[in-house]
XYZ file of C-alpha atoms in Angstrom:
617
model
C 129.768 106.443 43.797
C 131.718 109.834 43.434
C 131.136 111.986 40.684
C 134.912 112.239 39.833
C 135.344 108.270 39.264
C 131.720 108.569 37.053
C 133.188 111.457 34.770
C 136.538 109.264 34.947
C 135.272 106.394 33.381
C 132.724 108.275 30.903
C 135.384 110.334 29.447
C 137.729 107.163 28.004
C 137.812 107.834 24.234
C 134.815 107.374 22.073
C 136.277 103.721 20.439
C 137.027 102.193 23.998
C 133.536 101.823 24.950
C 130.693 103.400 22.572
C 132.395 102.426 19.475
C 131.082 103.136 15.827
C 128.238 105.901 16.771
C 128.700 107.898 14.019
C 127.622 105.154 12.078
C 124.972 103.908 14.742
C 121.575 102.549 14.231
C 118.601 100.549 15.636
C 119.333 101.018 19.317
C 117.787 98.623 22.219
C 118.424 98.772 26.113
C 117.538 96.336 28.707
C 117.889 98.044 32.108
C 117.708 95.833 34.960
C 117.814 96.433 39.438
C 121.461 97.804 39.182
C 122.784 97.135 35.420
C 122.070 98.896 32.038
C 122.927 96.706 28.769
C 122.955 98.875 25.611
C 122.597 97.310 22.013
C 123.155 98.996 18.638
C 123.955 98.125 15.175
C 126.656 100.072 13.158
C 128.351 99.934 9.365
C 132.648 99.642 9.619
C 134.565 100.611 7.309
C 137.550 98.645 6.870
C 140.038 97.042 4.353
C 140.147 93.581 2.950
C 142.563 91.731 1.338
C 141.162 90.017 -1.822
C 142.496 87.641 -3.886
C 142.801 86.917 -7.285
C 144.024 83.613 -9.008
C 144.612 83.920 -12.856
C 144.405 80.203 -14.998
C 147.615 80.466 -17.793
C 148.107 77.338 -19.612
C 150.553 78.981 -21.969
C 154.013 78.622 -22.647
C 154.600 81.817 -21.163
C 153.484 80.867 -18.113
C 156.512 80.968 -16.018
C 156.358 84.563 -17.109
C 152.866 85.868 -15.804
C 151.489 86.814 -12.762
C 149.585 83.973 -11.898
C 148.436 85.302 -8.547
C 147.353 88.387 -7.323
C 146.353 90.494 -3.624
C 144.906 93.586 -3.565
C 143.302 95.511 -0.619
C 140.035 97.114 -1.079
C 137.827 98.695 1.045
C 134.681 97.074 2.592
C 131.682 97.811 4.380
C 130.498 95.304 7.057
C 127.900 95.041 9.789
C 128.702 95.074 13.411
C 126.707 94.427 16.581
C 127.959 96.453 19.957
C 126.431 95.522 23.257
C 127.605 97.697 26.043
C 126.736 96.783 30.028
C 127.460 99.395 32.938
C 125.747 100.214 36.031
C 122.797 101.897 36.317
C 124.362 105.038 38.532
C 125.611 106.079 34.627
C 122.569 106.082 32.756
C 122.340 110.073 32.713
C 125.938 110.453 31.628
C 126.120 107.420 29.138
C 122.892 108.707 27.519
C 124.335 112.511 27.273
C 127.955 111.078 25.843
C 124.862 109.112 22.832
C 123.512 111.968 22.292
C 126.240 114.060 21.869
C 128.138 111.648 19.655
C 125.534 110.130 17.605
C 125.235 111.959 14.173
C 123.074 110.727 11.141
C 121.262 108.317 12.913
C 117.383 107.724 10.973
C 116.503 105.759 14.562
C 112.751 106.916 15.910
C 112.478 104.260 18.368
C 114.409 102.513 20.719
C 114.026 98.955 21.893
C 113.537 98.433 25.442
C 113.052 95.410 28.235
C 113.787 94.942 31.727
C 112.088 95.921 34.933
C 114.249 99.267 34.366
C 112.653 100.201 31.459
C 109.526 101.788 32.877
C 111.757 103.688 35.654
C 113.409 105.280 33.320
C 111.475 105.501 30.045
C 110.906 109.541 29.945
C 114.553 110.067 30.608
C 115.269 107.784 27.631
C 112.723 109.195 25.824
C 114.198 112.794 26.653
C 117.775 112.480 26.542
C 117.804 110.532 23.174
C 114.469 112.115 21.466
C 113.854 108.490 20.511
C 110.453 106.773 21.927
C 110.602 103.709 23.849
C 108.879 100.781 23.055
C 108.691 97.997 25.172
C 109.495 94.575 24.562
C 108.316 91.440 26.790
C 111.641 90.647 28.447
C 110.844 86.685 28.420
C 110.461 86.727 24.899
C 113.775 88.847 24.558
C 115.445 86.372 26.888
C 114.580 83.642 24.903
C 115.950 85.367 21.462
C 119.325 86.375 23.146
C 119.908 82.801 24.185
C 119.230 81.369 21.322
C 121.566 84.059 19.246
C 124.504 83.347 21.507
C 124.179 79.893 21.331
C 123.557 79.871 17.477
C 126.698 81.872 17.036
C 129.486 81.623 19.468
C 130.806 78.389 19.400
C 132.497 78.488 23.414
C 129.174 80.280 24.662
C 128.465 77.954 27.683
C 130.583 76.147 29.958
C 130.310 74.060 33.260
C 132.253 75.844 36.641
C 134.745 73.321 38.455
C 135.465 75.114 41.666
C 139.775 74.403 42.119
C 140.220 73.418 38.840
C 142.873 75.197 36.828
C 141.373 77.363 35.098
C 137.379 76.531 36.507
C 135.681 77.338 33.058
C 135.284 73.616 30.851
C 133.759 75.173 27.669
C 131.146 72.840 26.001
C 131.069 72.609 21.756
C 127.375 73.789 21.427
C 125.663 71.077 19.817
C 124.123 72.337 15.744
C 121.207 71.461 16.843
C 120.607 73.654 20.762
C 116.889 72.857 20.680
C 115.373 71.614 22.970
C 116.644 72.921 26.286
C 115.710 74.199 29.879
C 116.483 77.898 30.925
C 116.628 78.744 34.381
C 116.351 82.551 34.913
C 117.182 83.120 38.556
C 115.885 87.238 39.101
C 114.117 88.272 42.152
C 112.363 84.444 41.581
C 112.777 82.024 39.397
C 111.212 81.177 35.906
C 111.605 77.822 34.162
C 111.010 77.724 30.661
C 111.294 74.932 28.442
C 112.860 76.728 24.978
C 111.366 74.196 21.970
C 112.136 76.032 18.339
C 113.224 79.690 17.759
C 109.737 81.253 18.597
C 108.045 78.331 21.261
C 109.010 78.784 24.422
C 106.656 78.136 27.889
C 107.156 78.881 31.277
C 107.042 75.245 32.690
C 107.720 76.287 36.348
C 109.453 78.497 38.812
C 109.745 79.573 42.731
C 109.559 82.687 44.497
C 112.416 81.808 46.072
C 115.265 83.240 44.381
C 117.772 86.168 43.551
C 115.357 88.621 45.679
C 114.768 85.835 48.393
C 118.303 85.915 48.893
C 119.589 89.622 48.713
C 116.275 90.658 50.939
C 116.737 87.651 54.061
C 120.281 88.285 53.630
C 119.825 91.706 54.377
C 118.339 91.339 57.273
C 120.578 88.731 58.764
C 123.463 90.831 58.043
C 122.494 94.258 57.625
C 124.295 94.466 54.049
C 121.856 96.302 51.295
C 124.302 94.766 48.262
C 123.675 92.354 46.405
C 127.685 91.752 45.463
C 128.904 92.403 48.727
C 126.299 89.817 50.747
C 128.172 87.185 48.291
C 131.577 88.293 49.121
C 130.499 87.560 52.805
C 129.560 83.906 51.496
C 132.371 83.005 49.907
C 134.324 83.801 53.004
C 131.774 81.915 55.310
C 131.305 78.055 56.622
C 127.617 76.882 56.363
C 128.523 74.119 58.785
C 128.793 76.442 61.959
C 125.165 77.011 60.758
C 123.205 74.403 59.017
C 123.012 71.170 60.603
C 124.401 68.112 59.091
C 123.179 64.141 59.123
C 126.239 63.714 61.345
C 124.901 66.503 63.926
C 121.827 64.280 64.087
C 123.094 60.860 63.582
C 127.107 60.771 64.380
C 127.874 59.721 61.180
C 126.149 59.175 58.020
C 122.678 57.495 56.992
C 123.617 54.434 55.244
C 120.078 52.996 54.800
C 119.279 56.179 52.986
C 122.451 56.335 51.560
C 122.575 59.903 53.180
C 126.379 60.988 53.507
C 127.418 62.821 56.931
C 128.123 65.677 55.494
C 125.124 66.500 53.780
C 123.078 69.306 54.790
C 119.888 67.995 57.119
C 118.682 71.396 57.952
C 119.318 74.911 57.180
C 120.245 76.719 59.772
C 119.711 73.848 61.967
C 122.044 75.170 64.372
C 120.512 78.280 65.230
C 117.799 76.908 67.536
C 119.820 74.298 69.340
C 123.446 76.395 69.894
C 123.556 79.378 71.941
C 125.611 81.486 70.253
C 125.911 84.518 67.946
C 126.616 83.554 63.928
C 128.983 85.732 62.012
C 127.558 87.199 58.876
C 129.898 85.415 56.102
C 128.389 82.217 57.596
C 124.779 83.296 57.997
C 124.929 84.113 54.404
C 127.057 80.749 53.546
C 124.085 78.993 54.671
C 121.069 80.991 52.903
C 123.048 80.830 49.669
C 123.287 76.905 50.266
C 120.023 77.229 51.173
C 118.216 78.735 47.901
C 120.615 76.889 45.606
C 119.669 73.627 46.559
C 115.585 74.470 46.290
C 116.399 76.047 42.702
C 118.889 72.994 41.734
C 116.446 70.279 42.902
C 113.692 72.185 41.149
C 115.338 72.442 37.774
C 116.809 68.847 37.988
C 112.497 67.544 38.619
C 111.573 69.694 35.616
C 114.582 68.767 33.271
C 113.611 64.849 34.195
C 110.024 65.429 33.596
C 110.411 67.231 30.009
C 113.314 64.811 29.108
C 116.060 67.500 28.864
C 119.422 67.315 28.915
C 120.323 71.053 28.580
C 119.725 73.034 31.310
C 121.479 76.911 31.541
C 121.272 79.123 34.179
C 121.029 82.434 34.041
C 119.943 86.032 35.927
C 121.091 88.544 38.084
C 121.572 86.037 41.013
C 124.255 84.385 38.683
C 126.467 87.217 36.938
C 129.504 84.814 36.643
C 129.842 84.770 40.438
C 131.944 81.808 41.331
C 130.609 80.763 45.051
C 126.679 81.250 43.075
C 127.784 79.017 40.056
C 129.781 76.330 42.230
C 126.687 75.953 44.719
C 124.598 75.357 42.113
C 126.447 72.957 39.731
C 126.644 71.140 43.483
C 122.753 70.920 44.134
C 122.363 69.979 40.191
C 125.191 67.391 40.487
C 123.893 65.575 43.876
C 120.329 65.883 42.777
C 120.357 64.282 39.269
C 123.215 61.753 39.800
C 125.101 63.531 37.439
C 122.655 62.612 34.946
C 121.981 66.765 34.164
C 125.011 69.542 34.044
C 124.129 72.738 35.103
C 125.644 74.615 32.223
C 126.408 78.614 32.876
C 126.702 81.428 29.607
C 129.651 83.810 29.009
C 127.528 86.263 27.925
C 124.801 85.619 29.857
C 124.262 89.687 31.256
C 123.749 90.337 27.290
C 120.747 88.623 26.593
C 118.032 90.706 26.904
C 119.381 93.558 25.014
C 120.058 90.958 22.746
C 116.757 89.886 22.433
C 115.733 93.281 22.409
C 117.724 94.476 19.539
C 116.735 91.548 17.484
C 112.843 93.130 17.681
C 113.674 95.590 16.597
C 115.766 94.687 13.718
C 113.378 91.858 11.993
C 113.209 93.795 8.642
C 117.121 93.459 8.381
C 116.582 89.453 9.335
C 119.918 89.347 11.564
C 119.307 85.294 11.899
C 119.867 84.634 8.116
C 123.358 85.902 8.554
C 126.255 84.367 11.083
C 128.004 86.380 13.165
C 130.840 86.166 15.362
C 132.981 87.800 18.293
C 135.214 90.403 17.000
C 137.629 89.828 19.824
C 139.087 93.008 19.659
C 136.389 95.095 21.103
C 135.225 92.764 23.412
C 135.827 92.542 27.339
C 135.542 88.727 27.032
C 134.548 86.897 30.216
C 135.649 88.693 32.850
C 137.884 87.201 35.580
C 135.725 85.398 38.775
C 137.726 87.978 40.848
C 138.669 91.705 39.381
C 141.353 91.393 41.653
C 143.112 88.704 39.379
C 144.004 90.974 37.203
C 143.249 94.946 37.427
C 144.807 96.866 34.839
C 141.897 95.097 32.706
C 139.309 96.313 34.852
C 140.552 99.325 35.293
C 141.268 100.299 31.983
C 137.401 99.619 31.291
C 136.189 100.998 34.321
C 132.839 99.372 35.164
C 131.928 98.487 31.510
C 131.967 95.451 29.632
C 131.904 95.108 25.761
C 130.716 92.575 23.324
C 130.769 92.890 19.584
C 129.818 90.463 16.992
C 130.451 91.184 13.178
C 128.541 89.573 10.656
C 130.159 87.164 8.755
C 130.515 86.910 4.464
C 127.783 84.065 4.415
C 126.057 82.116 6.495
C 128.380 79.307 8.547
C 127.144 75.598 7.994
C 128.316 72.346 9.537
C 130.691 70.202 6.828
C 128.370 67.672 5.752
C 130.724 65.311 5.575
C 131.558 65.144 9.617
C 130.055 61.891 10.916
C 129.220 63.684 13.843
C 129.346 67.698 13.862
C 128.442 68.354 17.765
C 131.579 66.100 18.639
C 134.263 67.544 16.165
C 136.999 69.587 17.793
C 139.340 71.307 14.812
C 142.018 72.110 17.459
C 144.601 69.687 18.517
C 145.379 70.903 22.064
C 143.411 73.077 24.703
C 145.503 76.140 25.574
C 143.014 76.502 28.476
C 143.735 73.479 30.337
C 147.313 72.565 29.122
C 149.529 75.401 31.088
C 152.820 73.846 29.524
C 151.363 74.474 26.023
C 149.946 77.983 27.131
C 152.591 79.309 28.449
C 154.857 78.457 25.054
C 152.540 79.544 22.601
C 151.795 83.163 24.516
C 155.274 83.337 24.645
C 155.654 82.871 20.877
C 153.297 85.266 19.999
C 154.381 87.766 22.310
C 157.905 87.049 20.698
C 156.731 87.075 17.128
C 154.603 90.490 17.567
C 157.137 93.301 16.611
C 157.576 91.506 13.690
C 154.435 91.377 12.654
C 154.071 95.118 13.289
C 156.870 95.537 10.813
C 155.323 93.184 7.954
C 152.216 95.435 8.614
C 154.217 98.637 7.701
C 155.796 97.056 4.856
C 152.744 95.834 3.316
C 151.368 99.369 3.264
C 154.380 101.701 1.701
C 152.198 104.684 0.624
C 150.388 104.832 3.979
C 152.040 107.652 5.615
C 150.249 107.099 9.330
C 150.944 102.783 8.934
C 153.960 103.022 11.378
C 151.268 104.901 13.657
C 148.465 102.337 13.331
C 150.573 99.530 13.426
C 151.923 100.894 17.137
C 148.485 100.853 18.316
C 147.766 97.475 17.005
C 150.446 95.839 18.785
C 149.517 97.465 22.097
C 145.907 96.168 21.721
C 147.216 93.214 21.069
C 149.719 92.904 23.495
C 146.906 93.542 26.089
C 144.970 90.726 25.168
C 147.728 88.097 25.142
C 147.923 89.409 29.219
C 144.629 89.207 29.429
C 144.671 85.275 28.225
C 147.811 84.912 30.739
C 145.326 85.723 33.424
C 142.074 84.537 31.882
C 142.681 81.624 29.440
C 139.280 81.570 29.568
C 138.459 85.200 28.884
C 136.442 84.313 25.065
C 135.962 80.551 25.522
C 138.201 77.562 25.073
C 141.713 79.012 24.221
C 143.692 77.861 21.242
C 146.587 78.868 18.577
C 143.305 78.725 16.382
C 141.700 81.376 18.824
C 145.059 83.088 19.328
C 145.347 83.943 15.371
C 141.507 84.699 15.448
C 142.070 87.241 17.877
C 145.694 88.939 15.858
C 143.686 89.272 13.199
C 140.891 91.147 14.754
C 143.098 93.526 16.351
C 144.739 93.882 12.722
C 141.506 94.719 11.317
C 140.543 97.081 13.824
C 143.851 99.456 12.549
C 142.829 98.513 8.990
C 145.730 95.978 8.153
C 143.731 92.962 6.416
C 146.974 90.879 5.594
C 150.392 92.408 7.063
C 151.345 89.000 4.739
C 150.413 90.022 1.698
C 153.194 90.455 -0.354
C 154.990 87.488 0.988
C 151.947 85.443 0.011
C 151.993 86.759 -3.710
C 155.253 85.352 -3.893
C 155.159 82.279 -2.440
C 151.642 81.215 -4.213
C 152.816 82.571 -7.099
C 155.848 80.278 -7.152
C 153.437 77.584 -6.294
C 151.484 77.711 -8.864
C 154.275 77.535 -11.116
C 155.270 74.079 -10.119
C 151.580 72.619 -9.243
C 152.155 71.132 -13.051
C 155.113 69.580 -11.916
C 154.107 68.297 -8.812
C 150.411 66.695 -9.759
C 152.460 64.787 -12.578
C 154.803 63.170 -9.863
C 152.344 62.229 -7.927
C 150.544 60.760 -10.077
C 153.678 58.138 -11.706
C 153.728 57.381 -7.585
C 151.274 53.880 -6.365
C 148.263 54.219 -4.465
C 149.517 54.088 -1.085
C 153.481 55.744 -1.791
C 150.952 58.529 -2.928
C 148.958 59.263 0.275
C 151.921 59.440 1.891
C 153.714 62.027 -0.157
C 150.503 64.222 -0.420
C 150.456 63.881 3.843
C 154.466 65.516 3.397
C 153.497 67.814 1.382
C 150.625 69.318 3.384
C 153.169 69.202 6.800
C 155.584 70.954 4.363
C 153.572 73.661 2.934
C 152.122 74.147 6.587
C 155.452 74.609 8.033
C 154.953 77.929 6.323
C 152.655 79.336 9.131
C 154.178 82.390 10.806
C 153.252 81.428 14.315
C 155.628 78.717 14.108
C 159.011 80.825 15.020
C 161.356 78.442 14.029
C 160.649 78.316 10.975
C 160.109 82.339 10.843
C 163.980 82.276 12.072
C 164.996 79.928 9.255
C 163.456 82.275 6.403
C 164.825 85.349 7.902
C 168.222 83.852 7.344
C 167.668 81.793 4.051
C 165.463 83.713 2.188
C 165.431 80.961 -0.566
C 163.813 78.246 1.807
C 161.216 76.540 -0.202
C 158.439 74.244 -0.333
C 161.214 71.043 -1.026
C 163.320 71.907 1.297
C 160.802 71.762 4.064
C 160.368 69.200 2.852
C 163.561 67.268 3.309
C 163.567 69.440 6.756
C 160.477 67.147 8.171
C 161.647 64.543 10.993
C 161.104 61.109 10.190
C 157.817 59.169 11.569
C 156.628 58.835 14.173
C 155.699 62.623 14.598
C 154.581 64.334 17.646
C 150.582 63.622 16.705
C 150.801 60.972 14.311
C 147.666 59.099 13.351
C 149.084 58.496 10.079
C 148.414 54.115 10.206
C 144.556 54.791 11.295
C 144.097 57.582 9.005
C 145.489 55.334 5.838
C 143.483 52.080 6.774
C 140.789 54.105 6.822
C 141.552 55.670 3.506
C 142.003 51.570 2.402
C 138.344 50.835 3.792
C 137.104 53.821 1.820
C 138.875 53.227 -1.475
C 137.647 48.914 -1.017
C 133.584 50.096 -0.597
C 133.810 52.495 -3.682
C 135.481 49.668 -5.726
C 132.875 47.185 -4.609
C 129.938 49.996 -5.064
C 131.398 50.482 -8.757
C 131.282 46.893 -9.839
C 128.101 46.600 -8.291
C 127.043 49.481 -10.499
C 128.906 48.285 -13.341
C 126.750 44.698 -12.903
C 123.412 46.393 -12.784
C 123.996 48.578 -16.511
C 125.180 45.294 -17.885
C-alpha cells in the first residue's frame, strides 16, 4: 500500500479515530497475521442533565417551582477499541505517542501471534513494556464481555434475506456455550463460568489450510482476495455430487442429489482446466463442512446449544459465514445455529485490556455502545456503501461507556431471555424503516435548534450543534444502507443513537426547558387527577389510566405529528391529547388480554388475602 493513502488515512483528526488520548490510560493490543486491534481506557468530560423534583403540599403550591433541570458537568469512563491493518503499526504508534500526554501507563497489554513480531517496536515507540497475555484466555474474556453487555452482539447470516443479519436477544444467563475459533486451525473450547474454559477439540484444518492450498491452486497470496474468487465461483464444475455418481439422489440414505459426494471429485475424472473462483468455491466448501460437522459432534456431545464462531477465517465475510451456517444446518438437523459476533475482530484486545485492568474491576460495572464513535458492523460488501468506508479509511471503531449502575433483568419478567421492549423490527420491516428514517431525518434541524435554545449563554452552541447534526445525519445513511450496522434496528435504537451523538457535542437534553414546563404543569394537576381516578370503578379505572399513558406519550418528539400540532397550538395539553386519541381498536391493541389478565391477578390476591385473613383468625 502507498505511502500517500497511509499518511491519508493517519492524518484524519485526532477524535475520528484515536479519540480521548489526552485522557488515555491502561492500553492493550492484540496484533494478529494482517490486523492490529488497539484497546484503551479514557475519562470524558461531558454534561448531564439532572433533575430535581421538589414535594410542596402547601397552598402555595400552584405558585412554586415544583420541578427543576439543571446541567452539570460529569466525568464518565469510556472504553475505545481501534482495529487497522498491520501495514500502520509504525505510523499509528508515532500519531500515540505524539498525542498521548499525562498518561501514568508502564505497561501495555498484549496477545496475538503479532505480539512477539513486534514487541521491541512497541516497546520503543511507546516507552511502555509489553507484557504478554495468553490469547485463549483473552478470547474467552472478550466474548464473554460482549455478550454480557451488548444486547444485539450475535446474530445468525441468512444468505438473500433482506437484510441477512437476524440478531438473537442474548440470553441473561450466556453460560454454557461452544466457541469455535477458526485461525490458521481450529480450537474448540467449551466456555463454562467467567474463568473455566477448556479446549475440548479442534483441526488443523482451518483458516491457514485454506489461504495456503488456495494459494497454490490459484496463485493468490490474500487471504480477502482468494474469498472474493469464491464468492464468484461454482463448486459444482468441481466437486462431485450424489447425482454425478448416482443420476439422481440416494433415497435409502436419504442423500439429496445435490449434495456434495466428493471434493473436487471432478478433477480426476474430467479433462479439463478449473478456473480459480471455482477451485476456491470448492476448498472453501470443502473446510467448512469438516469444521461445521466437527463443531455440530462436539456441541451434541457436551449438550450445547450455543455455538459462535469466530477468527480470522470469519471477519464478517458473507460467502465464509453462509457456508458455514450451511454445514451446521445440514449436519445437526437444525437442532444447533451457528451463531456469528458483530464484534467478533475485538475480542482479544478485549480480553487483553480486561488483564490489565482487574484492579479497576470493569465487570462490576455495565457498559454499553456509545453509538456515536463506533463504526458499527460494517457492510458484507464496502462497496454498498463507500462514503462510510472511506471516511474511516481502513479503521474500525468501537466504544463502550460505562453505565451509572450496574443493568439487571426486571425481576418481574416471567421470562427475561424472551422479552423484546420494541414493538416492530426496523431491520426487517422496510415499510416501517423507511418512515421512521424519514422522520428523523425530517425532525433533525429542529432538534439542532432546541439544542441552541437550551444553551443561551453558550456562545459556540450554534457551532456544536452543526456538527451534531452532521454526525448524525451520517448515521441515519449509514442505517439506510446497513439496518444492521449496531444490531437489531429500532425507534428505541434510533433515539439511543440521537442522543449519543448529542452527548458527544455536550448537549445532554436539547429538551430541557420544554420538559420543566410541561412536568411542572403536571405536577400541578397529579392532585387532581389521582382523586378522579380514584371516584372511577375498578375496571372504568384501568382503562382511563391506559388513556392517560397513550396521552402523555403522545408527547414524544419523534412522533412529528404531534411536533406539528404544538408548533401551531402552543397550549396543547395533556387533556386534549387526550380527547385527540382515536377510538379502540388501536393500531397494537392488546387492551382485552392485557385487562383479563389484570382480572386474574386482582382474583389470586383477593383469594391469597382471605386465605391470610383465615390463618390470623
Amino acid at each position: 500500500m502507498s505511502g500517500a493513502n497511509m499518511d491519508k488515512s493517519i492524518t484524519l483528526p485526532a477524535d475520528e479515530i484515536f479519540r480521548n488520548l489526552e485522557n488515555a490510560k491502561r492500553f492493550a493490543i492484540d496484533i494478529g497475521g494482517s490486523l492490529t486491534k488497539l484497546a484503551y481506557y479514557s475519562t470524558v468530560q461531558h454534561k448531564v442533565a439532572k433533575v430535581r423534583s421538589f414535594d410542596h403540599t402547601g397552598k402555595d403550591a400552584d405558585q412554586a417551582l415544583l420541578y427543576e433541570i439543571s446541567e452539570q458537568e460529569e466525568i464518565t469512563a469510556r472504553l475505545h477499541f481501534i482495529k487497522f491493518e498491520n501495514t500502520y503499526i509504525e505510523t499509528c504508534l508515532d500519531f500515540i505517542k505524539d498525542h498521548l500526554v499525562n498518561t501514568d501507563t508502564k505497561v501495555i497489554k498484549a496477545t496475538g501471534g503479532g505480539a512477539y513480531k513486534f514487541k521491541d517496536l512497541i516497546e520503543k515507540k511507546l516507552g511502555l513494556k509489553v507484557d504478554k497475555e495468553d490469547e485463549m484466555t483473552c478470547l474467552i474474556k472478550g466474548c464473554n464481555f460482549v455478550l454480557k453487555n451488548i444486547p444485539h452482539e450475535a446474530f445468525v447470516y441468512v444468505k438473500h434475506a433482506d437484510p441477512e443479519f437476524r440478531f438473537q436477544t442474548t440470553h441473561p444467563n450466556i453460560f454454557p456455550y461452544l466457541l469455535v475459533n477458526i485461525g490458521s486451525g481450529v480450537s474448540i473450547v467449551k466456555v463454562e463460568t467467567e474463568d473455566k474454559f477448556e479446549r475440548i477439540g479442534g483441526s488443523s484444518i482451518g483458516g491457514g489450510t485454506f489461504w495456503g492450498l488456495g494459494a497454490l491452486l490459484t496463485k493468490t497470496k490474500k487471504f480477502d482476495e482468494l474469498l472474493q474468487l469464491a464468492a464468484k465461483g461454482q463448486h459444482t464444475n468441481v466437486d462431485m455430487l450424489v447425482k454425478d455418481i448416482y443420476g439422481g439422489g440416494y433415497q435409502i440414505l436419504g442423500l439429496t442429489g445435490n449434495l456434495i459426494a466428493s471434493s473436487f471429485g471432478k478433477s480426476s475424472t474430467v479433462d479439463k482446466e478449473f478456473s480459480k473462483e471455482d477451485m476456491a468455491k470448492s476448498l472453501l466448501h470443502m473446510i467448512s463442512n469438516d469444521i461445521g460437522q466437527l463443531a455440530c459432534l462436539y456441541a451434541k456431545q457436551h449438550n450445547l446449544s450455543q455455538v459462535y464462531f469466530g477468527g480470522f477465517f470469519i471477519r464478517g465475510h458473507p460467502v465464509t459465514m453462509h457456508t458455514i451456517t450451511y454445514s451446521i444446518n445440514f449436519f445437526s438437523k437444525g437442532e444447533v445455529q451457528a451463531l456469528f459476533l458483530r464484534h467478533e475482530g475485538y475480542l482479544g484486545a478485549i480480553g487483553a485490556f480486561l488483564k490489565g485492568a482487574e484492579e479497576d474491576n470493569p465487570n462490576l460495572y455495565s457498559w454499553g455502545e456509545n453509538y456515536a464513535g463506533s463504526s458499527g458492523l460494517m457492510s458484507t460488501s464496502p462497496d454498498v456503501f463507500p462514503m462510510q468506508r472511506s471516511r474511516s479509511g481502513t479503521f474500525d471503531m468501537l466504544e463502550m461507556d460505562r453505565l451509572e449502575r450496574q443493568l439487571v433483568n426486571l425481576p418481574l419478567l416471567f421470562d427475561p431471555s424472551s422479552y423484546v421492549p420494541d414493538t416492530v423490527d426496523l431491520t426487517e420491516d422496510a415499510m416501517a424503516r423507511e418512515y421512521w428514517l424519514t422522520c428523523f431525518e425530517d425532525a433533525l434541524e429542529g432538534v439542532a435548534k432546541r439544542a441552541v435554545a437550551s444553551q443561551p449563554d453558550a456562545k459556540d452552541a450554534a457551532d456544536r450543534a452543526g456538527k451534531f447534526q452532521q454526525k448524525y445525519w451520517n448515521k441515519l445513511q449509514t442505517l439506510r444502507h446497513q439496518p444492521f450496522a449496531y444490531g437489531s434496528l429500532t425507534v428505541r435504537s434510533l433515539l439511543d443513537t440521537r442522543e449519543h451523538c448529542l452527548n458527544e457535542f455536550n448537549f445532554p437534553d436539547p429538551y430541557s426547558k420544554v420538559k420543566q414546563k410541561e412536568n411542572d404543569i403536571a405536577l400541578k394537576c397529579y392532585q387532581k387527577v389521582i382523586r378522579s381516578l380514584d371516584a372511577l370503578g375498578w375496571e372504568e379505572k384501568q382503562f382511563a389510566l391506559v388513556k392517560g399513558l397513550l396521552a402523555g406519550n403522545v408527547f414524544d418528539w419523534g412522533a412529528k405529528a404531534v411536533s406539528e400540532v404544538l408548533q401551531t397550538d402552543p397550549e396543547f395539553g395533556f387533556e386534549e391529547a387526550k380527547k385527540k386519541l382515536q377510538e379502540r381498536p388501536w393500531l397494537v391493541d392488546s387492551y382485552h388480554g392485557w385487562i383479563e389478565r389484570l382480572k386474574v391477578g386482582a382474583l389470586l390476591l383477593s383469594l391469597l388475602d382471605s386465605c391470610l385473613t383465615d390463618t390470623t383468625k
